[in-house]
Amino acid sequence: MAHHTQEDGGIHFPFPFPPYSIQKEFMAELYQVLETGKIGIFESPTGTGKSLSLICGALSWLRDFEQKKQQEEARLLEPGAGPLCDGRELSLLASSSCQEPPDTPRPAGEPDWVTQFLQKKEERDLVERLKEEQVRRRKREERLQQIRHDVRLKYTAKRLRQEEETESLLRLSREILAAGSGVEHLEQLESGEEELVLAEYESDEEKRVANGVDEDEDDLEEEHITKIYYCSRTHSQLAQFVHEVQKSPFGKETRLVSLGSRQNLCVNEEVKNLGSVQLINDRCRDMQRNKHEKSRAEENKPKRRRQESRAACPFYNHEQMQLLRDEILVEVKDMEQLVTLGKEARACPYYGSRFAIPAAQLVVLPYPMLLHAATRQAAGIQLQGQVVIIDEAHNLIDAITGMHSAEVSGSQLCQAHSQLLQYMERYGKRLKAKNLMYIKQILYLLEKFVAVLGGNIRQNPNTQSLSQTGAELKTINDFLFQSQVDNINLFKVQRYFEKSMLSRKLFGFTERYGAVLPASQEQSRLSGFQHFLQSLQSGTAEGAAGAAAPEEEGQAGAPRPASPLMHIEGFLAALTTANQDGRVILSRQGSLSQSSLKFLLLNPAVHFAQVVKECRAVVIAGGTMQPVSDFREQLLACAGVEAERVVEFSCGEDLCPGHVIPPDNILPLVICSGPSGQQLEFTYQKRELPQMMDETGRILCNLCNVVPGGVVCFFPSYEYQRQVYAHWDKSGLLARLAIRKKIFQEPKRASQVEQVLMAYSKCITCCGQVGGTVTGALLLSVVGGKMSEGINFSDDLGRCVVMVGMPYPNVKSPELQEKMAYLDQTLPRSPGQAPPGKALVENLCMKAVNQSIGRAIRHQRDFASIVLLDQRYARPSVLTKLPAWIRDRVEVKATFGSAFAAMRKFHRQKSVPS
């Protein structure tokens, strides 16, 4: 592939083909954001080459940054080099290793000789560190160069496999010989049961523990170089981005590592077959600890022999993972290639990729791994002085809110209480005092949480009817007071969960004993509860009185559910949030099992603040970012970001020439009335009127007569789509529509989406080839559904997108009402503007609209019409929230006649072959 170099303001941007003007502007603005350490909000619609612009713009900056740093290093390390003239060089060189620049302010009145001495000491320390860094960099380059020219990994993998097999046979023979030693087991625990017992909990204080990580791992840790973290929502989007990097001019020289979950990267079939993400994570950590304990046991003579050796993961081998790390850095690989390489090398891709982070230049990872502090820390991600690019960020606020919210049902609370009580009864004599103290505290918390819902922990939740129903919203402090648990230190309880791994051990206990254990002396006290507990743990569908099993049991064939205590652990962690930043919703729904406690995060900025504070620069990018005010106010301003640090880039504004699609290839219309003159306003009060549904059908009939190929029509909800479809079927409008377009409906089940899309596409292709009265297909979809995001209706698949009404969220929901109240109290109200809470509702609506209408225009030669059916779209406050490339071209039509004439003219002109 011939690569082109675009120069803009003296900056060279390698590009795989001559870039569009929009891409030149994008890369130049991106470069400046990274160079000046700003927060950039970038909007570039699909079809404008956003991914390539991000890659080439960001990696061009990183290339120049590294060159400047090395030039400064060389100058400073030259024999007889003079002192640094100011702090800029120090800052640049310090930032290269993600350290704070040495610009600590000196105390006022400090003597000059002291200042000079400290300055010289800083320079000497920096020189020493730079020398060490040069040595490490040289060794790394030599190592990677060697791997490029040999097959060291495969040969070493084969040798180590043979060694492992030999060692396994020797260990097995030693165990057989030692089998007759006759060592007694304490309390005669069954085989493998000892690992379920909690270890002694030594201290409540924070301290560094091994947590399953071997000391050898420290040797693998390199100093982090300046890098770019790129994150997106799904693994498929990340894979697509990696493929773009491979095809780019930077594909051969960039050290890229793809990070993913254990579920995606695990190559141990025994672990991967567990299905549940939580089970895979816990089993993996457990096998690490086994390996760590095994290595220590070989050095120290064990106190007693266990009847059965606990398994360690054969892929968790440090030497092999070091080799895998180097292979990752040699060549850009996506996640599938990484898994294949891990299987060949018998090395864990999950940990091998983590070991590659320090030396990588580009790290590709999903949202939660970067935006969740605990996950970020566990992955070894360091943000100090780094660059973060968050792509597909239109739902960033919702994503942060979702990953830090938690909900537990009454059924889960009862089930966790019963399991933990039985666990304590089984192993109580073996547990130390602090373990017993914390278990009793957790049992007390569970009992009080059930009580605050109005239930009794010792009765069947399926048959418990609650006297009070409805939703009640509380501040965190009020909830803790009402529950009578404000005297318990939840921070210590959270730390205990983390250190003791209680949830994992409890799950192992319940997995081992599917039925309820005999309770010996406690049998009579629990007898009334036994049948319910048995139904929960055996997974049967009947409760104590024949009631249905709780919802969390899932459908047949689904992955095994994690322990209910794992869900509750997340809820308890959420309760440690600051009182003003969250709320607790008590939802009472008739029976205790259906009722729930939900933590709602009101201020996502508290979790985003650390990212923007530590990073050198942050880029928030997407195809449709409007309305941008949400990002500025809810995320950045609340995170303490100054307004002057935020830069906006949007195609269609004065800064950018616009969409790559010619202006005459798109026709956006706001239609205010239908063919019979009916005013179009799809409010909750009016949209279900027969005349409104009839008018919508007549509009679609007219549009289908002039639009070739596919028409995609979005409704505000599945329920409204169902009502309209049933009404059209009864009135005969459905039959009229079917004359021109075959009708498809978006399925509710995700598994059926691909099937419907294939049938829709095949129908359009066949109609285009055969001809006849049926000219294509009509797809009835739902805003926020499976097809409103991530699906491309390019070319004939989407020649017209119709939006029926405005998809406002349910303003009566307690969550939304509390969020609105919170914003009204927190954000300042601008003169002449709507209150922040009301603006939030409109912004949520328009974000959904913008995502849906963006499904049609997908590349430079594509063309489509966009029809907004509701006179409320004509409001200036609404029009300004459309994407700039649509907003600048939208036409408001008061009557349907003029709108239909414009549609007919547009599609006639575009259907004529050029």
PDB file of N, CA and C in Angstrom, residues 77-152:
ATOM      1  N   LEU A  77      23.080  14.194  28.125  1.00  0.00           N
ATOM      2  CA  LEU A  77      24.075  13.171  28.445  1.00  0.00           C
ATOM      3  C   LEU A  77      25.403  13.368  27.714  1.00  0.00           C
ATOM      4  N   GLU A  78      25.471  14.405  26.877  1.00  0.00           N
ATOM      5  CA  GLU A  78      26.741  14.694  26.212  1.00  0.00           C
ATOM      6  C   GLU A  78      27.796  15.062  27.244  1.00  0.00           C
ATOM      7  N   PRO A  79      29.058  14.589  27.037  1.00  0.00           N
ATOM      8  CA  PRO A  79      30.133  14.984  27.966  1.00  0.00           C
ATOM      9  C   PRO A  79      30.296  16.498  27.997  1.00  0.00           C
ATOM     10  N   GLY A  80      30.324  17.041  29.190  1.00  0.00           N
ATOM     11  CA  GLY A  80      30.513  18.481  29.362  1.00  0.00           C
ATOM     12  C   GLY A  80      29.296  19.310  29.075  1.00  0.00           C
ATOM     13  N   ALA A  81      28.099  18.640  29.044  1.00  0.00           N
ATOM     14  CA  ALA A  81      26.869  19.399  28.784  1.00  0.00           C
ATOM     15  C   ALA A  81      26.612  20.376  29.909  1.00  0.00           C
ATOM     16  N   GLY A  82      26.159  21.565  29.549  1.00  0.00           N
ATOM     17  CA  GLY A  82      25.887  22.591  30.546  1.00  0.00           C
ATOM     18  C   GLY A  82      24.598  22.316  31.280  1.00  0.00           C
ATOM     19  N   PRO A  83      24.291  23.107  32.295  1.00  0.00           N
ATOM     20  CA  PRO A  83      23.061  22.915  33.068  1.00  0.00           C
ATOM     21  C   PRO A  83      21.836  23.235  32.230  1.00  0.00           C
ATOM     22  N   LEU A  84      20.730  22.663  32.609  1.00  0.00           N
ATOM     23  CA  LEU A  84      19.466  22.948  31.925  1.00  0.00           C
ATOM     24  C   LEU A  84      19.091  24.404  32.156  1.00  0.00           C
ATOM     25  N   CYS A  85      18.638  25.060  31.093  1.00  0.00           N
ATOM     26  CA  CYS A  85      18.377  26.500  31.203  1.00  0.00           C
ATOM     27  C   CYS A  85      17.079  26.787  31.932  1.00  0.00           C
ATOM     28  N   ASP A  86      16.086  25.927  31.838  1.00  0.00           N
ATOM     29  CA  ASP A  86      14.832  26.148  32.568  1.00  0.00           C
ATOM     30  C   ASP A  86      14.184  24.801  32.851  1.00  0.00           C
ATOM     31  N   GLY A  87      12.943  24.844  33.351  1.00  0.00           N
ATOM     32  CA  GLY A  87      12.273  23.614  33.768  1.00  0.00           C
ATOM     33  C   GLY A  87      11.595  22.867  32.645  1.00  0.00           C
ATOM     34  N   ARG A  88      11.574  23.416  31.406  1.00  0.00           N
ATOM     35  CA  ARG A  88      10.838  22.750  30.339  1.00  0.00           C
ATOM     36  C   ARG A  88      11.476  21.420  29.952  1.00  0.00           C
ATOM     37  N   GLU A  89      12.813  21.424  29.841  1.00  0.00           N
ATOM     38  CA  GLU A  89      13.489  20.171  29.506  1.00  0.00           C
ATOM     39  C   GLU A  89      13.276  19.134  30.594  1.00  0.00           C
ATOM     40  N   LEU A  90      13.413  19.578  31.852  1.00  0.00           N
ATOM     41  CA  LEU A  90      13.187  18.650  32.957  1.00  0.00           C
ATOM     42  C   LEU A  90      11.780  18.073  32.898  1.00  0.00           C
ATOM     43  N   SER A  91      10.809  18.939  32.606  1.00  0.00           N
ATOM     44  CA  SER A  91       9.419  18.487  32.562  1.00  0.00           C
ATOM     45  C   SER A  91       9.221  17.473  31.446  1.00  0.00           C
ATOM     46  N   LEU A  92       9.788  17.744  30.266  1.00  0.00           N
ATOM     47  CA  LEU A  92       9.645  16.841  29.134  1.00  0.00           C
ATOM     48  C   LEU A  92      10.250  15.481  29.440  1.00  0.00           C
ATOM     49  N   LEU A  93      11.477  15.499  29.974  1.00  0.00           N
ATOM     50  CA  LEU A  93      12.168  14.232  30.248  1.00  0.00           C
ATOM     51  C   LEU A  93      11.509  13.472  31.380  1.00  0.00           C
ATOM     52  N   ALA A  94      11.042  14.200  32.407  1.00  0.00           N
ATOM     53  CA  ALA A  94      10.367  13.519  33.508  1.00  0.00           C
ATOM     54  C   ALA A  94       9.070  12.890  33.043  1.00  0.00           C
ATOM     55  N   SER A  95       8.350  13.596  32.163  1.00  0.00           N
ATOM     56  CA  SER A  95       7.056  13.074  31.720  1.00  0.00           C
ATOM     57  C   SER A  95       7.216  11.840  30.863  1.00  0.00           C
ATOM     58  N   SER A  96       8.394  11.632  30.298  1.00  0.00           N
ATOM     59  CA  SER A  96       8.602  10.456  29.459  1.00  0.00           C
ATOM     60  C   SER A  96       8.500   9.177  30.248  1.00  0.00           C
ATOM     61  N   SER A  97       8.735   9.252  31.534  1.00  0.00           N
ATOM     62  CA  SER A  97       8.626   8.058  32.371  1.00  0.00           C
ATOM     63  C   SER A  97       7.469   8.155  33.333  1.00  0.00           C
ATOM     64  N   CYS A  98       6.500   9.005  32.995  1.00  0.00           N
ATOM     65  CA  CYS A  98       5.277   9.123  33.778  1.00  0.00           C
ATOM     66  C   CYS A  98       5.557   9.551  35.211  1.00  0.00           C
ATOM     67  N   GLN A  99       6.565  10.375  35.421  1.00  0.00           N
ATOM     68  CA  GLN A  99       6.833  10.885  36.747  1.00  0.00           C
ATOM     69  C   GLN A  99       6.452  12.351  36.788  1.00  0.00           C
ATOM     70  N   GLU A 100       6.190  12.818  37.973  1.00  0.00           N
ATOM     71  CA  GLU A 100       5.851  14.224  38.127  1.00  0.00           C
ATOM     72  C   GLU A 100       7.064  15.077  37.767  1.00  0.00           C
ATOM     73  N   PRO A 101       6.903  16.163  36.997  1.00  0.00           N
ATOM     74  CA  PRO A 101       8.040  17.032  36.691  1.00  0.00           C
ATOM     75  C   PRO A 101       8.590  17.655  37.962  1.00  0.00           C
ATOM     76  N   PRO A 102       9.920  17.790  38.025  1.00  0.00           N
ATOM     77  CA  PRO A 102      10.534  18.286  39.252  1.00  0.00           C
ATOM     78  C   PRO A 102      10.440  19.789  39.371  1.00  0.00           C
ATOM     79  N   ASP A 103       9.207  20.274  39.482  1.00  0.00           N
ATOM     80  CA  ASP A 103       9.020  21.714  39.595  1.00  0.00           C
ATOM     81  C   ASP A 103       8.345  22.065  40.907  1.00  0.00           C
ATOM     82  N   THR A 104       8.718  21.332  41.964  1.00  0.00           N
ATOM     83  CA  THR A 104       8.133  21.590  43.271  1.00  0.00           C
ATOM     84  C   THR A 104       8.500  22.998  43.730  1.00  0.00           C
ATOM     85  N   PRO A 105       7.508  23.803  44.132  1.00  0.00           N
ATOM     86  CA  PRO A 105       7.823  25.174  44.543  1.00  0.00           C
ATOM     87  C   PRO A 105       8.707  25.204  45.773  1.00  0.00           C
ATOM     88  N   ARG A 106       9.671  26.101  45.768  1.00  0.00           N
ATOM     89  CA  ARG A 106      10.588  26.254  46.892  1.00  0.00           C
ATOM     90  C   ARG A 106       9.989  27.174  47.949  1.00  0.00           C
ATOM     91  N   PRO A 107      10.329  26.947  49.216  1.00  0.00           N
ATOM     92  CA  PRO A 107       9.840  27.846  50.265  1.00  0.00           C
ATOM     93  C   PRO A 107      10.325  29.277  50.032  1.00  0.00           C
ATOM     94  N   ALA A 108       9.451  30.223  50.337  1.00  0.00           N
ATOM     95  CA  ALA A 108       9.807  31.632  50.153  1.00  0.00           C
ATOM     96  C   ALA A 108      10.997  31.992  51.047  1.00  0.00           C
ATOM     97  N   GLY A 109      11.910  32.796  50.495  1.00  0.00           N
ATOM     98  CA  GLY A 109      13.054  33.260  51.286  1.00  0.00           C
ATOM     99  C   GLY A 109      14.181  32.263  51.387  1.00  0.00           C
ATOM    100  N   GLU A 110      14.139  31.184  50.583  1.00  0.00           N
ATOM    101  CA  GLU A 110      15.191  30.180  50.646  1.00  0.00           C
ATOM    102  C   GLU A 110      16.469  30.756  50.033  1.00  0.00           C
ATOM    103  N   PRO A 111      17.645  30.547  50.669  1.00  0.00           N
ATOM    104  CA  PRO A 111      18.900  31.099  50.133  1.00  0.00           C
ATOM    105  C   PRO A 111      19.186  30.574  48.728  1.00  0.00           C
ATOM    106  N   ASP A 112      19.867  31.392  47.911  1.00  0.00           N
ATOM    107  CA  ASP A 112      20.162  31.014  46.533  1.00  0.00           C
ATOM    108  C   ASP A 112      21.003  29.747  46.458  1.00  0.00           C
ATOM    109  N   TRP A 113      21.987  29.615  47.392  1.00  0.00           N
ATOM    110  CA  TRP A 113      22.871  28.444  47.306  1.00  0.00           C
ATOM    111  C   TRP A 113      22.097  27.143  47.548  1.00  0.00           C
ATOM    112  N   VAL A 114      21.036  27.215  48.386  1.00  0.00           N
ATOM    113  CA  VAL A 114      20.205  26.034  48.625  1.00  0.00           C
ATOM    114  C   VAL A 114      19.422  25.686  47.353  1.00  0.00           C
ATOM    115  N   THR A 115      18.857  26.728  46.728  1.00  0.00           N
ATOM    116  CA  THR A 115      18.109  26.501  45.487  1.00  0.00           C
ATOM    117  C   THR A 115      18.989  25.898  44.417  1.00  0.00           C
ATOM    118  N   GLN A 116      20.216  26.440  44.269  1.00  0.00           N
ATOM    119  CA  GLN A 116      21.139  25.922  43.260  1.00  0.00           C
ATOM    120  C   GLN A 116      21.543  24.484  43.563  1.00  0.00           C
ATOM    121  N   PHE A 117      21.772  24.182  44.839  1.00  0.00           N
ATOM    122  CA  PHE A 117      22.157  22.827  45.230  1.00  0.00           C
ATOM    123  C   PHE A 117      21.052  21.821  44.886  1.00  0.00           C
ATOM    124  N   LEU A 118      19.801  22.192  45.230  1.00  0.00           N
ATOM    125  CA  LEU A 118      18.684  21.302  44.952  1.00  0.00           C
ATOM    126  C   LEU A 118      18.472  21.128  43.446  1.00  0.00           C
ATOM    127  N   GLN A 119      18.673  22.226  42.701  1.00  0.00           N
ATOM    128  CA  GLN A 119      18.539  22.155  41.245  1.00  0.00           C
ATOM    129  C   GLN A 119      19.571  21.199  40.653  1.00  0.00           C
ATOM    130  N   LYS A 120      20.816  21.308  41.111  1.00  0.00           N
ATOM    131  CA  LYS A 120      21.880  20.427  40.612  1.00  0.00           C
ATOM    132  C   LYS A 120      21.613  18.978  40.993  1.00  0.00           C
ATOM    133  N   LYS A 121      21.100  18.773  42.208  1.00  0.00           N
ATOM    134  CA  LYS A 121      20.799  17.406  42.642  1.00  0.00           C
ATOM    135  C   LYS A 121      19.707  16.795  41.759  1.00  0.00           C
ATOM    136  N   GLU A 122      18.698  17.600  41.440  1.00  0.00           N
ATOM    137  CA  GLU A 122      17.637  17.110  40.569  1.00  0.00           C
ATOM    138  C   GLU A 122      18.196  16.735  39.204  1.00  0.00           C
ATOM    139  N   GLU A 123      19.087  17.559  38.683  1.00  0.00           N
ATOM    140  CA  GLU A 123      19.678  17.277  37.379  1.00  0.00           C
ATOM    141  C   GLU A 123      20.529  16.012  37.421  1.00  0.00           C
ATOM    142  N   ARG A 124      21.302  15.848  38.502  1.00  0.00           N
ATOM    143  CA  ARG A 124      22.129  14.637  38.619  1.00  0.00           C
ATOM    144  C   ARG A 124      21.250  13.390  38.702  1.00  0.00           C
ATOM    145  N   ASP A 125      20.190  13.478  39.505  1.00  0.00           N
ATOM    146  CA  ASP A 125      19.276  12.343  39.623  1.00  0.00           C
ATOM    147  C   ASP A 125      18.637  12.020  38.279  1.00  0.00           C
ATOM    148  N   LEU A 126      18.267  13.073  37.540  1.00  0.00           N
ATOM    149  CA  LEU A 126      17.636  12.874  36.246  1.00  0.00           C
ATOM    150  C   LEU A 126      18.599  12.229  35.265  1.00  0.00           C
ATOM    151  N   VAL A 127      19.855  12.677  35.280  1.00  0.00           N
ATOM    152  CA  VAL A 127      20.847  12.095  34.383  1.00  0.00           C
ATOM    153  C   VAL A 127      21.024  10.610  34.674  1.00  0.00           C
ATOM    154  N   GLU A 128      21.111  10.253  35.955  1.00  0.00           N
ATOM    155  CA  GLU A 128      21.264   8.845  36.320  1.00  0.00           C
ATOM    156  C   GLU A 128      20.068   8.029  35.851  1.00  0.00           C
ATOM    157  N   ARG A 129      18.902   8.582  36.035  1.00  0.00           N
ATOM    158  CA  ARG A 129      17.703   7.861  35.620  1.00  0.00           C
ATOM    159  C   ARG A 129      17.639   7.710  34.108  1.00  0.00           C
ATOM    160  N   LEU A 130      18.054   8.748  33.384  1.00  0.00           N
ATOM    161  CA  LEU A 130      18.057   8.669  31.931  1.00  0.00           C
ATOM    162  C   LEU A 130      19.036   7.616  31.426  1.00  0.00           C
ATOM    163  N   LYS A 131      20.176   7.503  32.086  1.00  0.00           N
ATOM    164  CA  LYS A 131      21.145   6.473  31.702  1.00  0.00           C
ATOM    165  C   LYS A 131      20.550   5.080  31.895  1.00  0.00           C
ATOM    166  N   GLU A 132      19.879   4.880  33.038  1.00  0.00           N
ATOM    167  CA  GLU A 132      19.253   3.585  33.293  1.00  0.00           C
ATOM    168  C   GLU A 132      18.157   3.300  32.250  1.00  0.00           C
ATOM    169  N   GLU A 133      17.412   4.343  31.917  1.00  0.00           N
ATOM    170  CA  GLU A 133      16.342   4.176  30.942  1.00  0.00           C
ATOM    171  C   GLU A 133      16.897   3.834  29.573  1.00  0.00           C
ATOM    172  N   GLN A 134      18.013   4.449  29.201  1.00  0.00           N
ATOM    173  CA  GLN A 134      18.640   4.139  27.919  1.00  0.00           C
ATOM    174  C   GLN A 134      19.077   2.684  27.856  1.00  0.00           C
ATOM    175  N   VAL A 135      19.646   2.193  28.966  1.00  0.00           N
ATOM    176  CA  VAL A 135      20.084   0.796  29.020  1.00  0.00           C
ATOM    177  C   VAL A 135      18.882  -0.131  28.845  1.00  0.00           C
ATOM    178  N   ARG A 136      17.791   0.162  29.576  1.00  0.00           N
ATOM    179  CA  ARG A 136      16.590  -0.674  29.464  1.00  0.00           C
ATOM    180  C   ARG A 136      16.028  -0.640  28.047  1.00  0.00           C
ATOM    181  N   ARG A 137      16.009   0.555  27.455  1.00  0.00           N
ATOM    182  CA  ARG A 137      15.457   0.688  26.109  1.00  0.00           C
ATOM    183  C   ARG A 137      16.308  -0.081  25.102  1.00  0.00           C
ATOM    184  N   ARG A 138      17.622  -0.004  25.258  1.00  0.00           N
ATOM    185  CA  ARG A 138      18.527  -0.716  24.360  1.00  0.00           C
ATOM    186  C   ARG A 138      18.330  -2.227  24.477  1.00  0.00           C
ATOM    187  N   LYS A 139      18.229  -2.710  25.715  1.00  0.00           N
ATOM    188  CA  LYS A 139      18.017  -4.147  25.925  1.00  0.00           C
ATOM    189  C   LYS A 139      16.696  -4.601  25.316  1.00  0.00           C
ATOM    190  N   ARG A 140      15.662  -3.775  25.505  1.00  0.00           N
ATOM    191  CA  ARG A 140      14.355  -4.137  24.963  1.00  0.00           C
ATOM    192  C   ARG A 140      14.404  -4.212  23.443  1.00  0.00           C
ATOM    193  N   GLU A 141      15.015  -3.233  22.797  1.00  0.00           N
ATOM    194  CA  GLU A 141      15.102  -3.221  21.345  1.00  0.00           C
ATOM    195  C   GLU A 141      15.902  -4.410  20.831  1.00  0.00           C
ATOM    196  N   GLU A 142      16.998  -4.740  21.523  1.00  0.00           N
ATOM    197  CA  GLU A 142      17.799  -5.897  21.109  1.00  0.00           C
ATOM    198  C   GLU A 142      17.001  -7.190  21.241  1.00  0.00           C
ATOM    199  N   ARG A 143      16.231  -7.283  22.319  1.00  0.00           N
ATOM    200  CA  ARG A 143      15.425  -8.474  22.557  1.00  0.00           C
ATOM    201  C   ARG A 143      14.351  -8.626  21.480  1.00  0.00           C
ATOM    202  N   LEU A 144      13.665  -7.518  21.170  1.00  0.00           N
ATOM    203  CA  LEU A 144      12.609  -7.570  20.163  1.00  0.00           C
ATOM    204  C   LEU A 144      13.186  -7.826  18.780  1.00  0.00           C
ATOM    205  N   GLN A 145      14.356  -7.260  18.499  1.00  0.00           N
ATOM    206  CA  GLN A 145      15.005  -7.479  17.211  1.00  0.00           C
ATOM    207  C   GLN A 145      15.376  -8.947  17.026  1.00  0.00           C
ATOM    208  N   GLN A 146      15.837  -9.548  18.127  1.00  0.00           N
ATOM    209  CA  GLN A 146      16.199 -10.963  18.066  1.00  0.00           C
ATOM    210  C   GLN A 146      14.981 -11.825  17.754  1.00  0.00           C
ATOM    211  N   ILE A 147      13.842 -11.487  18.392  1.00  0.00           N
ATOM    212  CA  ILE A 147      12.623 -12.269  18.180  1.00  0.00           C
ATOM    213  C   ILE A 147      12.134 -12.137  16.740  1.00  0.00           C
ATOM    214  N   ARG A 148      12.357 -10.982  16.133  1.00  0.00           N
ATOM    215  CA  ARG A 148      11.922 -10.795  14.751  1.00  0.00           C
ATOM    216  C   ARG A 148      12.631 -11.754  13.792  1.00  0.00           C
ATOM    217  N   HIS A 149      13.816 -12.224  14.176  1.00  0.00           N
ATOM    218  CA  HIS A 149      14.619 -13.008  13.250  1.00  0.00           C
ATOM    219  C   HIS A 149      14.765 -14.470  13.653  1.00  0.00           C
ATOM    220  N   ASP A 150      14.070 -14.907  14.686  1.00  0.00           N
ATOM    221  CA  ASP A 150      14.140 -16.324  15.027  1.00  0.00           C
ATOM    222  C   ASP A 150      12.793 -16.819  15.522  1.00  0.00           C
ATOM    223  N   VAL A 151      12.763 -18.095  15.847  1.00  0.00           N
ATOM    224  CA  VAL A 151      11.523 -18.707  16.325  1.00  0.00           C
ATOM    225  C   VAL A 151      11.735 -19.165  17.755  1.00  0.00           C
ATOM    226  N   ARG A 152      12.372 -18.309  18.532  1.00  0.00           N
ATOM    227  CA  ARG A 152      12.750 -18.648  19.893  1.00  0.00           C
ATOM    228  C   ARG A 152      11.563 -19.083  20.742  1.00  0.00           C
TER     229      ARG A 152
END
